[in-house]
């Protein structure tokens, strides 16, 4: 998938656990793990906004586009 998720990077920068982030955002740790591991097919803007608010970051800090052929190199 050409969209990479960097939630784990922001968690490390904020010294926050997955469980704490899930509680503060209002989603289950399992759903957060799906997003964090890049297996999510979609994310609601409300969830993205809540992640950004709690992590004090911008959406671009959590999501980035990578060309699909970059994995081949």
Short mmCIF file of N, CA, C and O in Angstrom, two decimals, residues 5-64:
data_model
loop_
_atom_site.label_atom_id
_atom_site.label_comp_id
_atom_site.label_asym_id
_atom_site.label_seq_id
_atom_site.Cartn_x
_atom_site.Cartn_y
_atom_site.Cartn_z
N UNK A 5 2.02 4.50 7.53
CA UNK A 5 1.50 5.04 8.78
C UNK A 5 2.64 5.12 9.79
O UNK A 5 3.32 4.13 10.05
N UNK A 6 2.85 6.29 10.36
CA UNK A 6 3.94 6.53 11.30
C UNK A 6 3.44 6.80 12.72
O UNK A 6 4.06 7.58 13.46
N UNK A 7 2.35 6.18 13.11
CA UNK A 7 1.83 6.37 14.46
C UNK A 7 2.87 5.93 15.49
O UNK A 7 3.06 6.59 16.51
N UNK A 8 3.58 4.84 15.20
CA UNK A 8 4.57 4.35 16.16
C UNK A 8 5.70 5.37 16.37
O UNK A 8 6.22 5.50 17.48
N UNK A 9 6.06 6.11 15.33
CA UNK A 9 7.09 7.14 15.45
C UNK A 9 6.62 8.24 16.41
O UNK A 9 7.37 8.66 17.31
N UNK A 10 5.38 8.67 16.24
CA UNK A 10 4.85 9.73 17.10
C UNK A 10 4.66 9.22 18.53
O UNK A 10 4.88 9.97 19.49
N UNK A 11 4.28 7.96 18.69
CA UNK A 11 4.17 7.39 20.03
C UNK A 11 5.52 7.42 20.74
O UNK A 11 5.61 7.78 21.92
N UNK A 12 6.56 7.06 20.03
CA UNK A 12 7.90 7.07 20.62
C UNK A 12 8.32 8.50 20.97
O UNK A 12 8.88 8.73 22.05
N UNK A 13 8.05 9.43 20.09
CA UNK A 13 8.42 10.83 20.37
C UNK A 13 7.69 11.38 21.58
O UNK A 13 8.23 12.21 22.32
N UNK A 14 6.46 10.95 21.77
CA UNK A 14 5.65 11.45 22.89
C UNK A 14 5.79 10.57 24.13
O UNK A 14 5.16 10.83 25.15
N UNK A 15 6.57 9.49 24.00
CA UNK A 15 6.76 8.54 25.11
C UNK A 15 5.41 8.07 25.66
O UNK A 15 5.15 8.10 26.86
N UNK A 16 4.55 7.61 24.73
CA UNK A 16 3.20 7.19 25.06
C UNK A 16 2.99 5.75 24.60
O UNK A 16 3.52 5.35 23.57
N UNK A 17 2.23 5.00 25.37
CA UNK A 17 1.94 3.61 24.99
C UNK A 17 0.74 3.56 24.05
O UNK A 17 -0.06 4.51 23.98
N UNK A 18 0.61 2.43 23.36
CA UNK A 18 -0.54 2.22 22.48
C UNK A 18 -1.82 2.26 23.30
O UNK A 18 -2.82 2.87 22.88
N UNK A 19 -1.81 1.63 24.46
CA UNK A 19 -3.01 1.60 25.31
C UNK A 19 -3.43 2.99 25.76
O UNK A 19 -4.62 3.32 25.75
N UNK A 20 -2.47 3.81 26.15
CA UNK A 20 -2.78 5.17 26.58
C UNK A 20 -3.36 5.98 25.42
O UNK A 20 -4.35 6.69 25.58
N UNK A 21 -2.73 5.86 24.24
CA UNK A 21 -3.23 6.60 23.08
C UNK A 21 -4.65 6.15 22.73
O UNK A 21 -5.52 6.98 22.49
N UNK A 22 -4.88 4.84 22.72
CA UNK A 22 -6.22 4.33 22.41
C UNK A 22 -7.25 4.87 23.39
O UNK A 22 -8.33 5.31 22.97
N UNK A 23 -6.92 4.87 24.68
CA UNK A 23 -7.85 5.40 25.69
C UNK A 23 -8.14 6.87 25.46
O UNK A 23 -9.29 7.30 25.50
N UNK A 24 -7.10 7.65 25.20
CA UNK A 24 -7.27 9.09 25.05
C UNK A 24 -8.00 9.46 23.76
O UNK A 24 -8.70 10.47 23.70
N UNK A 25 -7.84 8.63 22.71
CA UNK A 25 -8.51 8.89 21.43
C UNK A 25 -9.94 8.34 21.44
O UNK A 25 -10.81 8.87 20.75
N UNK A 26 -10.16 7.28 22.21
CA UNK A 26 -11.50 6.69 22.26
C UNK A 26 -11.70 5.57 21.27
O UNK A 26 -12.82 5.36 20.79
N UNK A 27 -10.63 4.85 20.95
CA UNK A 27 -10.75 3.67 20.08
C UNK A 27 -10.13 2.48 20.82
O UNK A 27 -9.42 2.65 21.80
N UNK A 28 -10.41 1.29 20.32
CA UNK A 28 -9.87 0.10 20.98
C UNK A 28 -8.39 -0.05 20.63
O UNK A 28 -7.96 0.35 19.55
N UNK A 29 -7.62 -0.64 21.53
CA UNK A 29 -6.21 -0.91 21.21
C UNK A 29 -6.07 -1.78 19.96
O UNK A 29 -5.13 -1.61 19.18
N UNK A 30 -7.02 -2.69 19.74
CA UNK A 30 -6.96 -3.55 18.56
C UNK A 30 -7.12 -2.73 17.27
O UNK A 30 -6.38 -2.94 16.30
N UNK A 31 -8.06 -1.79 17.27
CA UNK A 31 -8.24 -0.94 16.09
C UNK A 31 -7.04 -0.02 15.88
O UNK A 31 -6.64 0.24 14.74
N UNK A 32 -6.46 0.46 16.95
CA UNK A 32 -5.27 1.29 16.83
C UNK A 32 -4.11 0.47 16.28
O UNK A 32 -3.35 0.95 15.44
N UNK A 33 -4.00 -0.79 16.70
CA UNK A 33 -2.94 -1.67 16.19
C UNK A 33 -3.11 -1.91 14.69
O UNK A 33 -2.12 -1.93 13.94
N UNK A 34 -4.34 -2.06 14.23
CA UNK A 34 -4.61 -2.24 12.80
C UNK A 34 -4.11 -1.02 12.02
O UNK A 34 -3.45 -1.15 10.99
N UNK A 35 -4.40 0.15 12.52
CA UNK A 35 -3.94 1.39 11.88
C UNK A 35 -2.42 1.50 11.96
O UNK A 35 -1.75 1.74 10.96
N UNK A 36 -1.87 1.28 13.14
CA UNK A 36 -0.43 1.43 13.38
C UNK A 36 0.39 0.49 12.51
O UNK A 36 1.47 0.85 12.03
N UNK A 37 -0.13 -0.71 12.28
CA UNK A 37 0.60 -1.71 11.49
C UNK A 37 0.34 -1.62 10.00
O UNK A 37 0.79 -2.48 9.23
N UNK A 38 -0.41 -0.60 9.57
CA UNK A 38 -0.63 -0.37 8.15
C UNK A 38 -1.64 -1.31 7.51
O UNK A 38 -1.67 -1.45 6.30
N UNK A 39 -2.48 -1.95 8.32
CA UNK A 39 -3.47 -2.88 7.77
C UNK A 39 -4.85 -2.24 7.60
O UNK A 39 -5.76 -2.88 7.08
N UNK A 40 -5.01 -0.99 8.02
CA UNK A 40 -6.31 -0.32 7.90
C UNK A 40 -6.58 0.03 6.44
O UNK A 40 -5.68 0.43 5.71
N UNK A 41 -7.81 -0.11 6.03
CA UNK A 41 -8.22 0.26 4.68
C UNK A 41 -8.74 1.69 4.64
O UNK A 41 -8.83 2.30 3.58
N UNK A 42 -9.10 2.23 5.80
CA UNK A 42 -9.64 3.59 5.88
C UNK A 42 -9.46 4.10 7.30
O UNK A 42 -9.29 3.31 8.23
N UNK A 43 -9.50 5.41 7.43
CA UNK A 43 -9.49 6.04 8.76
C UNK A 43 -10.44 7.22 8.71
O UNK A 43 -10.44 7.99 7.74
N UNK A 44 -11.28 7.34 9.71
CA UNK A 44 -12.23 8.45 9.76
C UNK A 44 -11.48 9.74 10.07
O UNK A 44 -10.52 9.73 10.85
N UNK A 45 -11.92 10.83 9.49
CA UNK A 45 -11.30 12.11 9.78
C UNK A 45 -11.41 12.45 11.26
O UNK A 45 -10.50 13.05 11.84
N UNK A 46 -12.52 12.06 11.89
CA UNK A 46 -12.68 12.32 13.33
C UNK A 46 -11.61 11.58 14.12
O UNK A 46 -11.06 12.13 15.09
N UNK A 47 -11.30 10.36 13.73
CA UNK A 47 -10.24 9.59 14.40
C UNK A 47 -8.88 10.20 14.14
O UNK A 47 -8.06 10.35 15.05
N UNK A 48 -8.63 10.60 12.90
CA UNK A 48 -7.37 11.24 12.55
C UNK A 48 -7.20 12.55 13.33
O UNK A 48 -6.13 12.83 13.87
N UNK A 49 -8.28 13.32 13.43
CA UNK A 49 -8.23 14.57 14.18
C UNK A 49 -7.95 14.31 15.66
O UNK A 49 -7.15 15.02 16.28
N UNK A 50 -8.57 13.28 16.22
CA UNK A 50 -8.34 12.95 17.63
C UNK A 50 -6.90 12.49 17.85
O UNK A 50 -6.27 12.87 18.85
N UNK A 51 -6.36 11.70 16.94
CA UNK A 51 -4.96 11.28 17.03
C UNK A 51 -4.04 12.49 17.01
O UNK A 51 -3.11 12.59 17.82
N UNK A 52 -4.30 13.41 16.10
CA UNK A 52 -3.48 14.62 15.99
C UNK A 52 -3.58 15.48 17.25
O UNK A 52 -2.57 16.03 17.71
N UNK A 53 -4.78 15.58 17.80
CA UNK A 53 -4.95 16.38 19.01
C UNK A 53 -4.17 15.79 20.18
O UNK A 53 -3.43 16.49 20.87
N UNK A 54 -4.33 14.49 20.39
CA UNK A 54 -3.66 13.83 21.51
C UNK A 54 -2.14 13.82 21.33
O UNK A 54 -1.39 14.06 22.28
N UNK A 55 -1.68 13.55 20.11
CA UNK A 55 -0.24 13.48 19.85
C UNK A 55 0.38 14.85 19.54
O UNK A 55 1.59 14.95 19.34
N UNK A 56 -0.47 15.89 19.48
CA UNK A 56 -0.02 17.25 19.18
C UNK A 56 0.83 17.26 17.91
O UNK A 56 2.00 17.66 17.91
N UNK A 57 0.20 16.81 16.82
CA UNK A 57 0.91 16.73 15.55
C UNK A 57 -0.05 17.05 14.41
O UNK A 57 -1.23 17.31 14.63
N UNK A 58 0.47 17.01 13.20
CA UNK A 58 -0.32 17.23 11.99
C UNK A 58 -0.58 15.87 11.32
O UNK A 58 0.18 14.93 11.52
N UNK A 59 -1.65 15.77 10.49
CA UNK A 59 -1.92 14.51 9.80
C UNK A 59 -0.71 13.99 9.00
O UNK A 59 -0.46 12.79 8.95
N UNK A 60 0.07 14.91 8.44
CA UNK A 60 1.26 14.51 7.69
C UNK A 60 2.35 13.89 8.54
O UNK A 60 3.25 13.24 8.04
N UNK A 61 2.28 14.10 9.86
CA UNK A 61 3.22 13.45 10.76
C UNK A 61 2.86 11.98 10.97
O UNK A 61 3.70 11.18 11.38
N UNK A 62 1.60 11.63 10.70
CA UNK A 62 1.11 10.27 10.91
C UNK A 62 1.01 9.47 9.62
O UNK A 62 1.13 8.24 9.64
N UNK A 63 0.77 10.14 8.51
CA UNK A 63 0.56 9.46 7.23
C UNK A 63 1.48 10.05 6.17
O UNK A 63 1.68 11.26 6.12
N UNK A 64 2.04 9.18 5.34
CA UNK A 64 2.85 9.66 4.22
C UNK A 64 2.68 8.71 3.04
O UNK A 64 2.39 7.54 3.21
#
